[in-house]
């Protein structure tokens, strides 16, 4: 089955700096790569996603890049703000199973004012 | 749109009792829903896929007789933790994909504490 590795496990930045989180996946059949933000005691919220026919996608301060050959994708957050502090999860969706996602281990992002 | 709710948001029960958690898609129909379990400071682990009108599909290592799933309508799936024990204490989260796409919408989660 699919295996998703996420790094780093914790990331501490100063407000205004950029943050980058990286994930690798194992199943070449995966074609959907979402990123979720989870705040304490809440369910994950989708912040951005990318599909295998696109190399990069941007939404304001958030961007995701995908390298299908190397089987890795990354989340980039620019101009970080304290409210960006949360746990971020990457995931990979297999095209062989409707909607099924495998999650990475998570990254605790702390943005210091 | 695409809101998923869960009830209850938290529950405390005694060891040996059963607990039912509901997952509802509020503004769309979901023939499939997913149930995840998340232990503190860990990732989401898929437990099972809930299919409307048919049996759920369980992931390897998940006891189907302990975690009963019923998907009786296009907007409701329930997870019943039977004979709960302290090691079942966890954050249970459901999700539902929109028809035709892989995008999933997650519920707010249910915190289960078994004493």
GROMACS .gro file of C-alpha atoms in nm:
model
  228
    1UNK     CA    1   0.000   0.000   0.000
    2UNK     CA    2   0.086   0.367  -0.005
    3UNK     CA    3   0.344   0.507   0.240
    4UNK     CA    4   0.382   0.879   0.299
    5UNK     CA    5   0.683   1.026   0.479
    6UNK     CA    6   0.672   1.384   0.606
    7UNK     CA    7   0.955   1.609   0.728
    8UNK     CA    8   1.030   1.787   0.948
    9UNK     CA    9   0.825   1.674   1.246
   10UNK     CA   10   0.858   2.018   1.405
   11UNK     CA   11   0.934   2.354   1.249
   12UNK     CA   12   0.986   2.682   1.430
   13UNK     CA   13   1.006   3.010   1.240
   14UNK     CA   14   0.989   3.380   1.308
   15UNK     CA   15   0.688   3.575   1.192
   16UNK     CA   16   0.738   3.686   0.834
   17UNK     CA   17   0.973   3.402   0.746
   18UNK     CA   18   0.889   3.122   0.505
   19UNK     CA   19   0.814   2.764   0.605
   20UNK     CA   20   0.863   2.455   0.391
   21UNK     CA   21   0.733   2.107   0.465
   22UNK     CA   22   0.823   1.812   0.246
   23UNK     CA   23   0.657   1.478   0.179
   24UNK     CA   24   0.747   1.172  -0.022
   25UNK     CA   25   0.515   0.896  -0.131
   26UNK     CA   26   0.567   0.544  -0.258
   27UNK     CA   27   0.273   0.454  -0.483
   28UNK     CA   28   0.314   0.585  -0.837
   29UNK     CA   29  -0.063   0.541  -0.885
   30UNK     CA   30  -0.135   0.823  -0.639
   31UNK     CA   31  -0.276   1.123  -0.820
   32UNK     CA   32  -0.411   1.355  -0.553
   33UNK     CA   33  -0.202   1.533  -0.290
   34UNK     CA   34  -0.383   1.749  -0.034
   35UNK     CA   35  -0.244   1.943   0.258
   36UNK     CA   36  -0.439   1.984   0.578
   37UNK     CA   37  -0.408   2.218   0.875
   38UNK     CA   38  -0.524   2.083   1.208
   39UNK     CA   39  -0.569   2.296   1.516
   40UNK     CA   40  -0.583   2.145   1.861
   41UNK     CA   41  -0.898   1.945   1.922
   42UNK     CA   42  -1.036   2.001   1.572
   43UNK     CA   43  -1.065   1.807   1.251
   44UNK     CA   44  -0.826   1.869   0.960
   45UNK     CA   45  -0.902   2.155   0.726
   46UNK     CA   46  -0.796   2.141   0.361
   47UNK     CA   47  -0.566   2.433   0.281
   48UNK     CA   48  -0.447   2.342  -0.066
   49UNK     CA   49  -0.425   2.042  -0.293
   50UNK     CA   50  -0.258   1.943  -0.615
   51UNK     CA   51  -0.327   1.677  -0.872
   52UNK     CA   52  -0.076   1.481  -1.071
   53UNK     CA   53  -0.122   1.678  -1.392
   54UNK     CA   54  -0.004   2.000  -1.230
   55UNK     CA   55   0.351   2.079  -1.107
   56UNK     CA   56   0.274   2.379  -0.888
   57UNK     CA   57  -0.028   2.550  -0.740
   58UNK     CA   58  -0.047   2.873  -0.543
   59UNK     CA   59  -0.314   3.031  -0.327
   60UNK     CA   60  -0.206   3.363  -0.176
   61UNK     CA   61   0.067   3.282   0.079
   62UNK     CA   62   0.045   2.908   0.030
   63UNK     CA   63   0.193   2.707  -0.253
   64UNK     CA   64   0.242   2.339  -0.324
   65UNK     CA   65   0.488   2.182  -0.566
   66UNK     CA   66   0.481   1.829  -0.701
   67UNK     CA   67   0.758   1.624  -0.856
   68UNK     CA   68   0.597   1.306  -0.977
   69UNK     CA   69   0.919   1.158  -1.108
   70UNK     CA   70   1.081   1.182  -0.767
   71UNK     CA   71   0.752   1.113  -0.588
   72UNK     CA   72   0.770   1.411  -0.361
   73UNK     CA   73   0.565   1.721  -0.294
   74UNK     CA   74   0.614   2.022  -0.074
   75UNK     CA   75   0.413   2.289   0.104
   76UNK     CA   76   0.546   2.644   0.106
   77UNK     CA   77   0.406   2.912   0.335
   78UNK     CA   78   0.540   3.263   0.286
   79UNK     CA   79   0.513   3.561   0.519
   80UNK     CA   80   0.416   3.337   0.807
   81UNK     CA   81   0.188   3.469   1.079
   82UNK     CA   82   0.131   3.345   1.437
   83UNK     CA   83  -0.211   3.216   1.333
   84UNK     CA   84  -0.038   2.978   1.093
   85UNK     CA   85   0.081   2.785   1.399
   86UNK     CA   86  -0.081   2.441   1.385
   87UNK     CA   87  -0.013   2.083   1.281
   88UNK     CA   88   0.012   2.032   0.906
   89UNK     CA   89  -0.047   1.699   0.737
   90UNK     CA   90   0.024   1.596   0.382
   91UNK     CA   91  -0.165   1.310   0.224
   92UNK     CA   92  -0.167   1.106  -0.093
   93UNK     CA   93  -0.473   0.969  -0.268
   94UNK     CA   94  -0.461   0.655  -0.476
   95UNK     CA   95  -0.653   0.659  -0.800
   96UNK     CA   96  -0.736   0.292  -0.747
   97UNK     CA   97  -0.960   0.350  -0.447
   98UNK     CA   98  -1.226   0.618  -0.440
   99UNK     CA   99  -1.124   0.894  -0.205
  100UNK     CA  100  -0.890   0.690   0.013
  101UNK     CA  101  -0.605   0.895   0.161
  102UNK     CA  102  -0.280   0.803   0.334
  103UNK     CA  103  -0.146   1.068   0.569
  104UNK     CA  104   0.203   1.175   0.657
  105UNK     CA  105   0.315   1.192   1.018
  106UNK     CA  106   0.245   1.562   1.058
  107UNK     CA  107   0.454   1.874   1.117
  108UNK     CA  108   0.407   2.098   1.417
  109UNK     CA  109   0.461   2.452   1.289
  110UNK     CA  110   0.523   2.726   1.541
  111UNK     CA  111   0.542   3.086   1.425
  112UNK     CA  112   0.696   3.317   1.684
  113UNK     CA  113   0.578   3.678   1.688
  114UNK     CA  114  -2.091   2.401   0.128
  115UNK     CA  115  -1.948   2.053   0.193
  116UNK     CA  116  -1.988   2.049   0.571
  117UNK     CA  117  -1.946   1.736   0.777
  118UNK     CA  118  -2.061   1.722   1.137
  119UNK     CA  119  -1.998   1.474   1.416
  120UNK     CA  120  -2.188   1.400   1.731
  121UNK     CA  121  -2.100   1.398   2.010
  122UNK     CA  122  -1.793   1.621   2.012
  123UNK     CA  123  -1.669   1.443   2.321
  124UNK     CA  124  -1.780   1.148   2.532
  125UNK     CA  125  -1.661   0.984   2.851
  126UNK     CA  126  -1.769   0.630   2.924
  127UNK     CA  127  -1.692   0.343   3.157
  128UNK     CA  128  -1.489   0.046   3.048
  129UNK     CA  129  -1.707  -0.226   2.899
  130UNK     CA  130  -1.979   0.000   2.765
  131UNK     CA  131  -2.055   0.083   2.401
  132UNK     CA  132  -2.040   0.425   2.246
  133UNK     CA  133  -2.197   0.543   1.920
  134UNK     CA  134  -2.051   0.829   1.717
  135UNK     CA  135  -2.245   0.988   1.433
  136UNK     CA  136  -2.106   1.143   1.118
  137UNK     CA  137  -2.333   1.351   0.895
  138UNK     CA  138  -2.281   1.522   0.563
  139UNK     CA  139  -2.498   1.832   0.600
  140UNK     CA  140  -2.525   1.968   0.247
  141UNK     CA  141  -2.426   1.686   0.018
  142UNK     CA  142  -2.482   1.318  -0.019
  143UNK     CA  143  -2.201   1.078   0.058
  144UNK     CA  144  -2.218   0.720  -0.057
  145UNK     CA  145  -1.878   0.674   0.104
  146UNK     CA  146  -1.747   0.800   0.434
  147UNK     CA  147  -1.418   0.731   0.606
  148UNK     CA  148  -1.344   0.679   0.974
  149UNK     CA  149  -1.005   0.771   1.117
  150UNK     CA  150  -0.850   0.739   1.459
  151UNK     CA  151  -0.590   0.979   1.586
  152UNK     CA  152  -0.390   0.924   1.902
  153UNK     CA  153  -0.230   1.225   2.075
  154UNK     CA  154   0.046   1.385   1.869
  155UNK     CA  155   0.009   1.125   1.597
  156UNK     CA  156  -0.125   1.116   1.246
  157UNK     CA  157  -0.466   1.010   1.124
  158UNK     CA  158  -0.496   0.638   1.071
  159UNK     CA  159  -0.771   0.512   0.845
  160UNK     CA  160  -0.986   0.257   1.026
  161UNK     CA  161  -1.253   0.177   0.773
  162UNK     CA  162  -1.445   0.285   0.468
  163UNK     CA  163  -1.817   0.315   0.521
  164UNK     CA  164  -2.035   0.236   0.220
  165UNK     CA  165  -2.401   0.332   0.201
  166UNK     CA  166  -2.619   0.025   0.178
  167UNK     CA  167  -2.338  -0.228   0.208
  168UNK     CA  168  -2.079  -0.357   0.451
  169UNK     CA  169  -1.791  -0.141   0.560
  170UNK     CA  170  -1.438  -0.217   0.450
  171UNK     CA  171  -1.193  -0.235   0.738
  172UNK     CA  172  -0.821  -0.166   0.726
  173UNK     CA  173  -0.579  -0.435   0.830
  174UNK     CA  174  -0.559  -0.472   1.205
  175UNK     CA  175  -0.894  -0.306   1.280
  176UNK     CA  176  -1.142  -0.537   1.451
  177UNK     CA  177  -1.471  -0.517   1.267
  178UNK     CA  178  -1.663  -0.673   1.557
  179UNK     CA  179  -1.533  -0.408   1.792
  180UNK     CA  180  -1.582  -0.107   1.566
  181UNK     CA  181  -1.926  -0.146   1.414
  182UNK     CA  182  -2.005   0.079   1.121
  183UNK     CA  183  -2.348   0.145   0.980
  184UNK     CA  184  -2.406   0.368   0.678
  185UNK     CA  185  -2.785   0.361   0.665
  186UNK     CA  186  -2.844   0.672   0.455
  187UNK     CA  187  -2.665   0.897   0.209
  188UNK     CA  188  -2.595   1.152   0.483
  189UNK     CA  189  -2.528   0.945   0.794
  190UNK     CA  190  -2.266   0.697   0.903
  191UNK     CA  191  -2.228   0.573   1.259
  192UNK     CA  192  -1.931   0.417   1.437
  193UNK     CA  193  -2.004   0.213   1.746
  194UNK     CA  194  -1.716   0.125   1.973
  195UNK     CA  195  -1.830  -0.190   2.150
  196UNK     CA  196  -1.705  -0.300   2.491
  197UNK     CA  197  -1.480   0.002   2.507
  198UNK     CA  198  -1.153  -0.015   2.698
  199UNK     CA  199  -0.909   0.259   2.803
  200UNK     CA  200  -0.686   0.181   2.505
  201UNK     CA  201  -0.976   0.281   2.277
  202UNK     CA  202  -0.951   0.636   2.409
  203UNK     CA  203  -0.870   0.847   2.108
  204UNK     CA  204  -0.986   1.120   1.871
  205UNK     CA  205  -1.220   0.973   1.611
  206UNK     CA  206  -1.264   1.169   1.290
  207UNK     CA  207  -1.487   1.100   0.992
  208UNK     CA  208  -1.464   1.239   0.643
  209UNK     CA  209  -1.667   1.231   0.326
  210UNK     CA  210  -1.555   1.289  -0.032
  211UNK     CA  211  -1.760   1.479  -0.282
  212UNK     CA  212  -1.891   1.257  -0.556
  213UNK     CA  213  -1.653   1.218  -0.848
  214UNK     CA  214  -1.348   1.378  -0.684
  215UNK     CA  215  -1.090   1.276  -0.428
  216UNK     CA  216  -1.135   1.587  -0.215
  217UNK     CA  217  -1.245   1.495   0.135
  218UNK     CA  218  -1.421   1.704   0.393
  219UNK     CA  219  -1.354   1.624   0.754
  220UNK     CA  220  -1.575   1.637   1.056
  221UNK     CA  221  -1.464   1.818   1.372
  222UNK     CA  222  -1.382   1.493   1.549
  223UNK     CA  223  -1.508   1.314   1.859
  224UNK     CA  224  -1.290   1.281   2.167
  225UNK     CA  225  -1.355   0.944   2.335
  226UNK     CA  226  -1.227   0.885   2.685
  227UNK     CA  227  -1.279   0.542   2.838
  228UNK     CA  228  -1.235   0.524   3.214
   0.00000   0.00000   0.00000
